[in-house]
Amino acid sequence: MLLASAVVVWEWLNEHGRWRPYSPAVSHHIEAVVRAGPRAGGSVVLGQVDSRLAPYIIDLQSMNQFRQDTGTLRPVRRNYYDPTSAPAKGVVWEWENDNGSWTPYDMEVGITIQHAYEKQHPWIDLTSIGFSYIIDFSTMGQINRQTQRQRRVRRRLDLIYPMVTGALPKAQSWPVSPVSAASPPAPPCSCPQCVLVMSVKAAVVNGSTGPLQAPTARKNMPPSGAVKLPPPAGPGGKPLDSTGTIRGPVKTAPSQAIRRQASSTLAGATAGSPASPPGANGKNGRVALATLNRTNLQRLAIAQSRVLIASGVPTVPVKNLNGSSPVNPALAGITGILMSAAGLPVCLTRPPKLVLHPPPVSKSEIKSIPGVSNTSRKTTKKQAKKGKTPEEVLKKYLQKVRHPPDEDCTICMERLTAPSGYKGPQPTVKPDLVGKLSRCGHIYHIYCLVAMYNNGNKDGSLQCPTCKTIYGVKTGTQPPGKMEYHLIPHSLPGHPDCKTIRIIYSIPPGIQGPEHPNPGKSFSARGFPRHCYLPDSEKGRKVLKLLLVAWDRRLIFAIGTSSTTGESDTVIWNEVHHKTEFGSNLTGHGYPDANYLDNVLAELAAQGISEDSTAQEKD
């Protein structure tokens, strides 16, 4: 723990393992929610301060950034820097990327550059901090030492990052609760199991029947609510093994004491309440627990499960608990606590960890995919052949019906025996002509089908509005971009016998074309590049080949309104699901998923893409 003042910078971990700073305004916003404590709800909506971050929410309990439209989770941290460094002065160093926009350096790099700038050095070599670049202040350029490529850099002034003064923990937990006043005796053992057991015993012996309450003010406590727990007084501590699992009773030496970051709720449940009240021993505590009815047990369980989540303490998975009620995970936590309080052996396991990306892969380990040509391709825009009128396009899919049945046209909802009820721009065909689609047999006014075609993508294809049968080759309105694909030497969960196909989609923001919802208006492209994964199995390669067809036909993405964030005029997925989580399936977008490959093949078929499509593309 450090006793000092510091500047606070909130940062997120990117796919390359680098901590990237949020802007000063965003850091101030997050800090305000943190300092507000639990009453603020424990989550931060970044779009409230920066519209470009509309899809993102930070969960302060798990210290993760969640992207609502893709389900992507990234760790965040609250980091501290010297109060005289660049972020404390509002100085931001940035480099110009290939799109002509400016990207801020990692905070440590920016601080190093600013320090050299203030010392009036002519240049600074960043090799010492792991980057093969030289910053030349005379030309305000960045030079790659290996390739000699140069980029522009700039120094600009922004808001000053938030400042804090006092006891600064090395790691940050939530909620933040500045407290003062005398501390009661600490519990005799610092292991997570004993901390939780003693907190429940204390609550029950003291007659608590509701959720555990926040602590009263205590002295000499850091603003974050960090608690330095003393070494164990005797047997009962259970060390963690390399997998984060507590294995049976082991005698613990004082040197094995651990320092844990705990939330103020946990502190109130332990240090804030006597561990062994006068006249109460472990036996009496267990008797008191046994006398609680189900309602009170559930209340204690819910409170205790929140403590488990907030402090990072391992929880006990309990099977055969159905439903999504908070009582169910709470009962899992209380089960372990009660078993331990009764003296029964408990094996606590840490919650599963989110794994979004594979381990780092060198360029030499990346291989092309056998049977698939090239390793990338750009969007191609396919238009209907020139000179083809809508009537000429539809003629090859229709058969005229001279005596239509007495039923409704499902486009205009008028009887087929009457003229079309369509009131828009007038097609050149007669409104009373009726036609039947050759493959599915559904019947419509030809007038209505022509109008429907004119209002669509005009790509030479037609989709039956009743059964969705596709005639011709369906294409979409995906904006320009790039799709990369290659093999990496790691296996996906559920596919241990094969490597992994990694797909990287890159689409920049731009201006909408005539085929898009708002021609001439700009559109955003959030979350790119997007990394997706397939097993390198026979079926996985089949899916990849069909995804390449879908990409060429501009069917993977579209421009529209995000169903999760509500943002309009942005790039969205277009009804073909992808797996964006590499090593887990906590968000529902990862592995293992035994049905995924079959499901995505069905989604591609609904877009008119099947094994026959690959042959059509070659033709």
Coordinates of C-alpha atoms in Angstrom, one line a residue, residues 156-611:
R156 CA -2.1 17.9 -27.5
L157 CA -3.7 19.2 -24.3
D158 CA -6.8 17.6 -22.9
L159 CA -8.5 17.4 -19.5
I160 CA -6.4 16.5 -16.5
Y161 CA -7.0 13.0 -15.3
P162 CA -8.6 12.6 -11.8
M163 CA -6.4 12.9 -8.8
V164 CA -6.5 11.0 -5.5
T165 CA -4.6 11.5 -2.2
G166 CA -4.1 9.1 0.7
A167 CA -3.5 5.4 1.0
L168 CA -3.3 3.9 -2.5
P169 CA -3.7 0.1 -2.8
K170 CA -1.6 -1.7 -5.4
A171 CA -4.7 -3.3 -6.8
Q172 CA -8.2 -1.9 -7.0
S173 CA -11.5 -3.5 -5.8
W174 CA -15.0 -2.1 -5.6
P175 CA -16.9 -0.5 -4.0
V176 CA -14.7 2.3 -2.8
S177 CA -15.6 3.3 0.7
P178 CA -13.4 5.9 2.5
V179 CA -13.7 5.0 6.2
S180 CA -12.2 6.0 9.6
A181 CA -12.5 5.0 13.3
A182 CA -11.1 2.2 15.4
S183 CA -10.9 -1.3 13.9
P184 CA -12.1 -4.2 16.0
P185 CA -10.0 -7.4 16.2
A186 CA -9.5 -9.1 12.9
P187 CA -10.5 -12.7 12.3
P188 CA -8.0 -15.4 13.4
C189 CA -7.5 -16.8 9.9
S190 CA -7.0 -15.1 6.6
C191 CA -8.0 -17.9 4.2
P192 CA -11.2 -17.1 2.2
Q193 CA -13.1 -20.0 3.6
C194 CA -12.6 -18.9 7.3
V195 CA -13.3 -15.3 6.4
L196 CA -16.7 -16.3 5.0
V197 CA -17.5 -18.8 7.8
M198 CA -16.7 -16.3 10.5
S199 CA -18.8 -13.6 8.8
V200 CA -21.9 -15.8 8.7
K201 CA -21.3 -17.0 12.3
A202 CA -21.0 -13.4 13.5
A203 CA -24.1 -12.3 11.6
V204 CA -26.2 -15.1 13.1
V205 CA -24.9 -14.9 16.6
N206 CA -25.6 -11.2 16.6
G207 CA -29.2 -11.9 15.7
S208 CA -29.0 -10.7 12.1
T209 CA -32.0 -11.8 10.0
G210 CA -31.5 -9.7 7.0
P211 CA -28.8 -9.1 4.4
L212 CA -25.3 -8.3 5.8
Q213 CA -25.0 -4.6 6.2
A214 CA -22.2 -2.3 5.2
P215 CA -19.6 -1.6 7.8
T216 CA -19.5 1.3 10.2
A217 CA -16.6 3.8 9.9
R218 CA -13.2 2.4 10.8
K219 CA -9.8 3.9 11.3
N220 CA -6.7 3.5 9.2
M221 CA -8.5 1.9 6.3
P222 CA -7.5 2.8 2.7
P223 CA -10.1 4.5 0.5
S224 CA -10.6 1.3 -1.6
G225 CA -11.7 -0.7 1.4
A226 CA -8.5 -2.9 1.2
V227 CA -8.0 -5.0 4.4
K228 CA -4.6 -6.4 5.4
L229 CA -5.4 -9.7 7.0
P230 CA -3.1 -11.0 9.7
P231 CA -1.3 -14.3 9.5
P232 CA -3.2 -17.4 10.5
A233 CA -3.1 -18.1 14.2
G234 CA -3.0 -21.9 13.8
P235 CA -4.3 -24.8 11.7
G236 CA -7.2 -24.4 9.4
G237 CA -5.7 -22.4 6.5
K238 CA -6.0 -24.0 3.1
P239 CA -3.5 -22.9 0.5
L240 CA -4.5 -22.5 -3.1
D241 CA -3.0 -24.8 -5.7
S242 CA -2.0 -23.7 -9.2
T243 CA -5.5 -24.1 -10.4
G244 CA -7.0 -21.9 -7.8
T245 CA -8.6 -24.8 -5.9
I246 CA -8.5 -25.2 -2.1
R247 CA -7.5 -28.8 -1.2
G248 CA -8.4 -30.1 2.3
P249 CA -7.1 -29.0 5.7
V250 CA -3.4 -28.1 5.7
K251 CA -1.4 -26.6 8.5
T252 CA -0.5 -23.1 7.4
A253 CA 2.7 -21.2 8.5
P254 CA 2.5 -17.5 9.2
S255 CA 4.7 -16.9 6.1
Q256 CA 1.8 -18.2 4.0
A257 CA -0.5 -15.4 5.0
I258 CA -2.2 -13.7 2.0
R259 CA -3.1 -10.2 1.4
R260 CA -6.5 -9.9 -0.1
Q261 CA -8.5 -7.0 -1.6
A262 CA -12.0 -7.1 -0.1
S263 CA -15.1 -5.0 -0.7
S264 CA -16.5 -2.9 2.1
T265 CA -19.4 -5.4 2.4
L266 CA -16.9 -8.1 3.2
A267 CA -15.1 -5.9 5.6
G268 CA -18.3 -5.2 7.4
A269 CA -19.1 -8.9 7.6
T270 CA -15.7 -9.8 9.1
A271 CA -13.7 -7.1 10.6
G272 CA -16.8 -5.0 11.4
S273 CA -18.3 -7.7 13.5
P274 CA -16.6 -9.6 16.4
A275 CA -15.3 -13.0 15.1
S276 CA -16.0 -14.7 18.4
P277 CA -18.5 -12.7 20.6
P278 CA -18.5 -13.4 24.3
G279 CA -20.1 -16.6 25.1
A280 CA -20.2 -17.7 21.5
N281 CA -18.0 -20.4 20.1
G282 CA -18.0 -22.4 16.8
K283 CA -20.5 -24.9 18.2
N284 CA -23.0 -22.2 19.2
G285 CA -22.6 -20.6 15.8
R286 CA -23.4 -23.8 14.0
V287 CA -26.5 -24.3 16.2
A288 CA -27.7 -20.8 15.4
L289 CA -27.3 -21.4 11.7
A290 CA -29.3 -24.6 11.9
T291 CA -32.2 -22.7 13.5
L292 CA -32.6 -20.3 10.6
N293 CA -35.6 -20.8 8.4
R294 CA -35.3 -21.0 4.6
T295 CA -36.1 -17.3 4.0
N296 CA -33.4 -16.1 6.3
L297 CA -30.9 -18.5 4.9
Q298 CA -31.7 -17.2 1.4
R299 CA -31.2 -13.6 2.6
L300 CA -27.9 -14.5 4.1
A301 CA -27.0 -16.5 1.0
I302 CA -27.8 -13.6 -1.4
A303 CA -25.7 -11.2 0.7
Q304 CA -22.9 -13.6 0.9
S305 CA -22.8 -14.4 -2.8
R306 CA -22.5 -10.7 -3.5
V307 CA -19.5 -10.6 -1.2
L308 CA -18.0 -13.6 -3.1
I309 CA -18.4 -11.9 -6.4
A310 CA -17.2 -8.5 -5.3
S311 CA -14.1 -9.7 -3.5
G312 CA -13.0 -12.4 -6.0
V313 CA -13.3 -15.1 -3.3
P314 CA -13.8 -18.6 -4.8
T315 CA -17.4 -20.0 -4.9
V316 CA -18.8 -23.5 -4.7
P317 CA -20.6 -24.8 -7.8
V318 CA -23.8 -26.6 -6.9
K319 CA -25.4 -28.8 -9.5
N320 CA -29.1 -29.4 -10.1
L321 CA -30.1 -25.8 -9.3
N322 CA -32.3 -24.7 -12.2
G323 CA -33.4 -21.2 -13.1
S324 CA -31.6 -17.8 -13.1
S325 CA -32.8 -16.4 -9.8
P326 CA -30.0 -14.9 -7.6
V327 CA -31.0 -17.3 -4.9
N328 CA -29.5 -20.2 -6.9
P329 CA -25.9 -19.0 -7.1
A330 CA -26.4 -17.7 -3.6
L331 CA -27.3 -21.2 -2.3
A332 CA -24.2 -22.4 -4.0
G333 CA -22.1 -20.0 -1.9
I334 CA -24.0 -20.7 1.3
T335 CA -23.6 -24.5 0.8
G336 CA -19.9 -24.2 1.0
I337 CA -20.1 -21.9 4.0
L338 CA -22.4 -24.1 6.0
M339 CA -20.4 -27.3 5.2
S340 CA -17.3 -25.6 6.4
A341 CA -19.0 -24.3 9.5
A342 CA -20.1 -27.9 10.3
G343 CA -16.5 -29.1 10.0
L344 CA -17.1 -30.9 6.7
P345 CA -14.4 -31.0 4.0
V346 CA -15.0 -28.4 1.2
C347 CA -13.3 -28.1 -2.2
L348 CA -13.7 -24.5 -3.4
T349 CA -13.1 -23.7 -7.0
R350 CA -12.7 -20.3 -8.7
P351 CA -15.4 -19.2 -11.1
P352 CA -14.6 -19.9 -14.8
K353 CA -12.4 -17.3 -16.4
L354 CA -13.4 -15.5 -19.7
V355 CA -10.9 -16.2 -22.4
L356 CA -11.6 -14.0 -25.4
H357 CA -8.3 -14.5 -27.4
P358 CA -5.8 -17.3 -27.9
P359 CA -2.3 -17.2 -26.5
P360 CA 0.1 -14.9 -28.5
V361 CA 1.0 -16.4 -32.0
S362 CA 4.1 -15.5 -33.9
K363 CA 4.0 -14.8 -37.6
S364 CA 5.9 -18.0 -38.3
E365 CA 3.2 -20.0 -36.6
I366 CA 0.4 -18.6 -38.7
K367 CA -0.3 -20.9 -41.6
S368 CA -2.6 -20.9 -44.6
I369 CA -5.6 -23.2 -44.6
P370 CA -5.3 -26.3 -46.8
G371 CA -7.9 -26.4 -49.6
V372 CA -8.6 -22.6 -49.2
S373 CA -6.9 -20.2 -51.6
N374 CA -5.3 -17.0 -50.4
T375 CA -5.5 -15.7 -46.8
S376 CA -7.6 -12.6 -47.2
R377 CA -10.1 -10.9 -49.5
K378 CA -11.8 -7.6 -49.8
T379 CA -15.5 -6.9 -50.3
T380 CA -16.6 -7.1 -53.9
K381 CA -19.8 -5.4 -55.0
K382 CA -21.8 -7.4 -57.5
Q383 CA -24.5 -5.7 -59.5
A384 CA -27.2 -7.0 -61.8
K385 CA -26.3 -7.2 -65.4
K386 CA -26.8 -3.9 -67.2
G387 CA -29.8 -3.6 -69.5
K388 CA -32.0 -6.0 -67.3
T389 CA -35.2 -4.4 -66.3
P390 CA -37.0 -5.7 -63.2
E391 CA -39.6 -7.2 -65.5
E392 CA -36.9 -9.1 -67.4
V393 CA -35.3 -10.3 -64.2
L394 CA -38.5 -11.7 -62.7
K395 CA -39.7 -13.2 -66.0
K396 CA -37.3 -16.2 -65.6
Y397 CA -38.6 -17.0 -62.1
L398 CA -42.4 -16.7 -62.9
Q399 CA -45.1 -18.5 -64.7
K400 CA -48.2 -16.5 -65.7
V401 CA -51.5 -17.6 -64.2
R402 CA -54.5 -17.1 -66.5
H403 CA -57.1 -18.1 -63.9
P404 CA -55.9 -17.0 -60.5
P405 CA -57.4 -18.6 -57.3
D406 CA -59.8 -16.5 -55.2
E407 CA -57.3 -15.8 -52.4
D408 CA -55.3 -12.9 -51.2
C409 CA -52.0 -11.6 -52.6
T410 CA -49.8 -11.6 -49.4
I411 CA -48.0 -8.5 -50.6
C412 CA -50.8 -6.0 -51.2
M413 CA -53.5 -8.1 -49.4
E414 CA -56.0 -7.6 -52.2
R415 CA -57.7 -10.6 -53.9
L416 CA -55.7 -12.1 -56.7
T417 CA -58.8 -11.9 -58.9
A418 CA -58.8 -8.1 -58.5
P419 CA -56.1 -5.6 -59.6
S420 CA -53.0 -5.1 -57.3
G421 CA -53.5 -2.7 -54.4
Y422 CA -50.0 -1.3 -54.6
K423 CA -50.0 2.5 -54.5
G424 CA -46.3 3.4 -55.0
P425 CA -44.3 4.2 -58.2
Q426 CA -46.1 2.5 -61.0
P427 CA -44.4 -0.5 -62.6
T428 CA -44.7 -1.0 -66.4
V429 CA -46.8 -4.2 -66.1
K430 CA -50.5 -4.3 -65.8
P431 CA -51.9 -4.4 -62.2
D432 CA -54.1 -7.4 -62.8
L433 CA -51.5 -9.8 -64.1
V434 CA -50.8 -12.8 -61.7
G435 CA -47.8 -15.0 -61.7
K436 CA -46.6 -18.1 -59.8
L437 CA -43.0 -18.6 -58.6
S438 CA -41.6 -21.6 -60.4
R439 CA -40.0 -23.5 -57.4
C440 CA -42.1 -22.8 -54.4
G441 CA -45.5 -22.3 -56.2
H442 CA -46.7 -19.2 -54.3
I443 CA -48.8 -16.8 -56.4
Y444 CA -48.7 -13.0 -56.4
H445 CA -49.6 -10.0 -58.5
I446 CA -46.7 -9.5 -60.9
Y447 CA -47.2 -5.8 -60.3
C448 CA -46.5 -6.4 -56.6
L449 CA -43.4 -8.5 -57.2
V450 CA -41.9 -5.9 -59.5
A451 CA -42.5 -3.2 -56.9
M452 CA -40.9 -5.4 -54.2
Y453 CA -37.9 -6.0 -56.4
N454 CA -37.5 -2.2 -57.0
N455 CA -37.5 -1.6 -53.3
G456 CA -34.8 -4.2 -52.6
N457 CA -31.2 -4.5 -53.6
K458 CA -31.9 -4.9 -57.3
D459 CA -29.2 -7.5 -57.6
G460 CA -31.0 -9.9 -60.0
S461 CA -32.3 -12.1 -57.2
L462 CA -35.8 -12.5 -55.7
Q463 CA -36.8 -14.0 -52.3
C464 CA -40.3 -15.3 -51.9
P465 CA -42.0 -13.2 -49.2
T466 CA -43.9 -16.2 -47.9
C467 CA -41.5 -19.1 -47.7
K468 CA -38.2 -17.2 -48.2
T469 CA -37.1 -19.4 -51.1
I470 CA -34.3 -17.5 -53.0
Y471 CA -34.3 -17.2 -56.8
G472 CA -31.0 -16.3 -58.3
V473 CA -28.0 -15.2 -56.2
K474 CA -28.9 -13.1 -53.2
T475 CA -26.4 -10.3 -52.3
G476 CA -26.4 -7.8 -49.4
T477 CA -25.4 -4.3 -48.6
Q478 CA -22.2 -4.9 -46.5
P479 CA -19.9 -1.9 -46.6
P480 CA -16.3 -2.2 -48.0
G481 CA -13.9 -4.1 -45.8
K482 CA -11.4 -6.9 -45.5
M483 CA -11.7 -10.6 -44.3
E484 CA -8.5 -12.4 -43.2
Y485 CA -8.4 -16.1 -42.4
H486 CA -5.5 -18.4 -41.3
L487 CA -4.6 -21.3 -39.0
I488 CA -3.2 -20.8 -35.5
P489 CA -1.6 -23.7 -33.5
H490 CA -4.2 -23.7 -30.7
S491 CA -7.3 -25.9 -30.1
L492 CA -10.8 -24.7 -29.2
P493 CA -12.6 -26.2 -26.2
G494 CA -14.5 -29.2 -27.5
H495 CA -12.2 -29.6 -30.4
P496 CA -8.9 -30.9 -28.9
D497 CA -7.8 -32.8 -31.9
C498 CA -7.5 -30.0 -34.4
K499 CA -6.0 -26.5 -34.7
T500 CA -8.1 -23.3 -35.0
I501 CA -9.2 -21.2 -38.0
R502 CA -9.1 -17.5 -37.0
I503 CA -11.1 -15.0 -39.0
I504 CA -10.5 -11.3 -38.7
Y505 CA -13.1 -8.9 -40.1
S506 CA -12.0 -5.3 -40.6
I507 CA -14.5 -2.6 -41.7
P508 CA -13.8 1.1 -41.3
P509 CA -16.5 3.8 -40.8
G510 CA -17.6 5.6 -44.0
I511 CA -20.4 7.1 -46.0
Q512 CA -23.5 5.2 -46.9
G513 CA -24.1 4.4 -50.5
P514 CA -27.3 4.3 -52.5
E515 CA -28.1 0.8 -51.3
H516 CA -28.0 1.7 -47.6
P517 CA -30.7 3.1 -45.3
N518 CA -29.5 6.7 -45.4
P519 CA -27.4 7.4 -48.5
G520 CA -24.8 10.1 -48.1
K521 CA -24.9 9.9 -44.3
S522 CA -21.9 8.6 -42.3
F523 CA -22.0 5.3 -40.6
S524 CA -20.0 4.0 -37.6
A525 CA -18.1 0.7 -37.3
R526 CA -17.8 -0.4 -33.7
G527 CA -15.6 -3.2 -32.4
F528 CA -13.4 -3.8 -35.5
P529 CA -11.3 -5.7 -36.1
R530 CA -13.6 -8.5 -35.0
H531 CA -11.9 -11.9 -34.3
C532 CA -13.9 -15.1 -34.9
Y533 CA -13.0 -18.7 -34.5
L534 CA -13.7 -22.1 -36.2
P535 CA -12.3 -25.5 -35.5
D536 CA -9.9 -26.7 -38.3
S537 CA -12.1 -29.8 -38.9
E538 CA -13.7 -31.0 -42.1
K539 CA -17.0 -29.3 -41.1
G540 CA -15.1 -26.2 -39.9
R541 CA -13.4 -25.7 -43.2
K542 CA -16.8 -26.2 -45.0
V543 CA -18.2 -23.4 -42.9
L544 CA -15.3 -21.2 -43.7
K545 CA -15.7 -21.7 -47.5
L546 CA -19.4 -20.8 -47.2
L547 CA -18.5 -17.8 -45.1
L548 CA -16.2 -16.6 -47.9
V549 CA -19.1 -16.9 -50.3
A550 CA -21.3 -14.9 -47.9
W551 CA -18.5 -12.3 -47.6
D552 CA -18.2 -12.0 -51.4
R553 CA -22.0 -11.6 -51.6
R554 CA -21.9 -8.9 -48.9
L555 CA -24.1 -10.9 -46.5
I556 CA -22.0 -11.0 -43.3
F557 CA -22.6 -7.4 -42.1
A558 CA -25.2 -4.7 -42.9
I559 CA -25.8 -1.1 -41.9
G560 CA -28.7 -0.6 -39.6
T561 CA -29.7 -0.1 -35.9
S562 CA -28.0 -2.1 -33.2
S563 CA -30.6 -4.2 -31.4
T564 CA -28.6 -4.0 -28.1
T565 CA -27.4 -0.4 -28.0
G566 CA -30.1 1.3 -30.1
E567 CA -27.4 3.1 -32.1
S568 CA -28.5 3.8 -35.7
D569 CA -26.4 4.0 -38.9
T570 CA -23.8 1.5 -37.6
V571 CA -22.4 -1.8 -38.9
I572 CA -24.3 -4.8 -37.5
W573 CA -24.2 -8.6 -37.9
N574 CA -26.5 -9.8 -40.6
E575 CA -28.2 -13.0 -39.3
V576 CA -25.1 -15.3 -39.5
H577 CA -23.8 -16.0 -36.0
H578 CA -20.0 -16.0 -35.3
K579 CA -18.0 -17.2 -32.3
T580 CA -16.0 -14.3 -30.9
E581 CA -14.8 -16.0 -27.7
F582 CA -11.8 -18.3 -28.0
G583 CA -11.3 -20.3 -24.9
S584 CA -14.6 -20.2 -23.0
N585 CA -18.3 -19.8 -23.5
L586 CA -19.4 -17.4 -20.8
T587 CA -21.0 -14.9 -23.2
G588 CA -22.7 -17.5 -25.4
H589 CA -20.4 -16.6 -28.2
G590 CA -17.7 -19.2 -27.6
Y591 CA -16.8 -22.9 -27.3
P592 CA -17.7 -25.6 -26.5
D593 CA -20.9 -25.6 -28.5
A594 CA -21.7 -28.9 -30.1
N595 CA -24.5 -27.5 -32.3
Y596 CA -22.8 -24.3 -33.6
L597 CA -21.4 -25.6 -36.9
D598 CA -24.8 -27.2 -37.9
N599 CA -26.6 -24.0 -36.8
V600 CA -24.4 -21.7 -38.8
L601 CA -24.8 -23.9 -41.9
A602 CA -28.5 -23.6 -41.5
E603 CA -28.2 -19.8 -41.2
L604 CA -26.1 -19.7 -44.4
A605 CA -28.6 -21.9 -46.2
A606 CA -31.3 -19.4 -45.3
Q607 CA -29.2 -16.8 -47.1
G608 CA -29.1 -19.0 -50.2
I609 CA -25.6 -20.3 -49.5
S610 CA -24.9 -24.0 -49.7
E611 CA -22.2 -26.3 -51.1

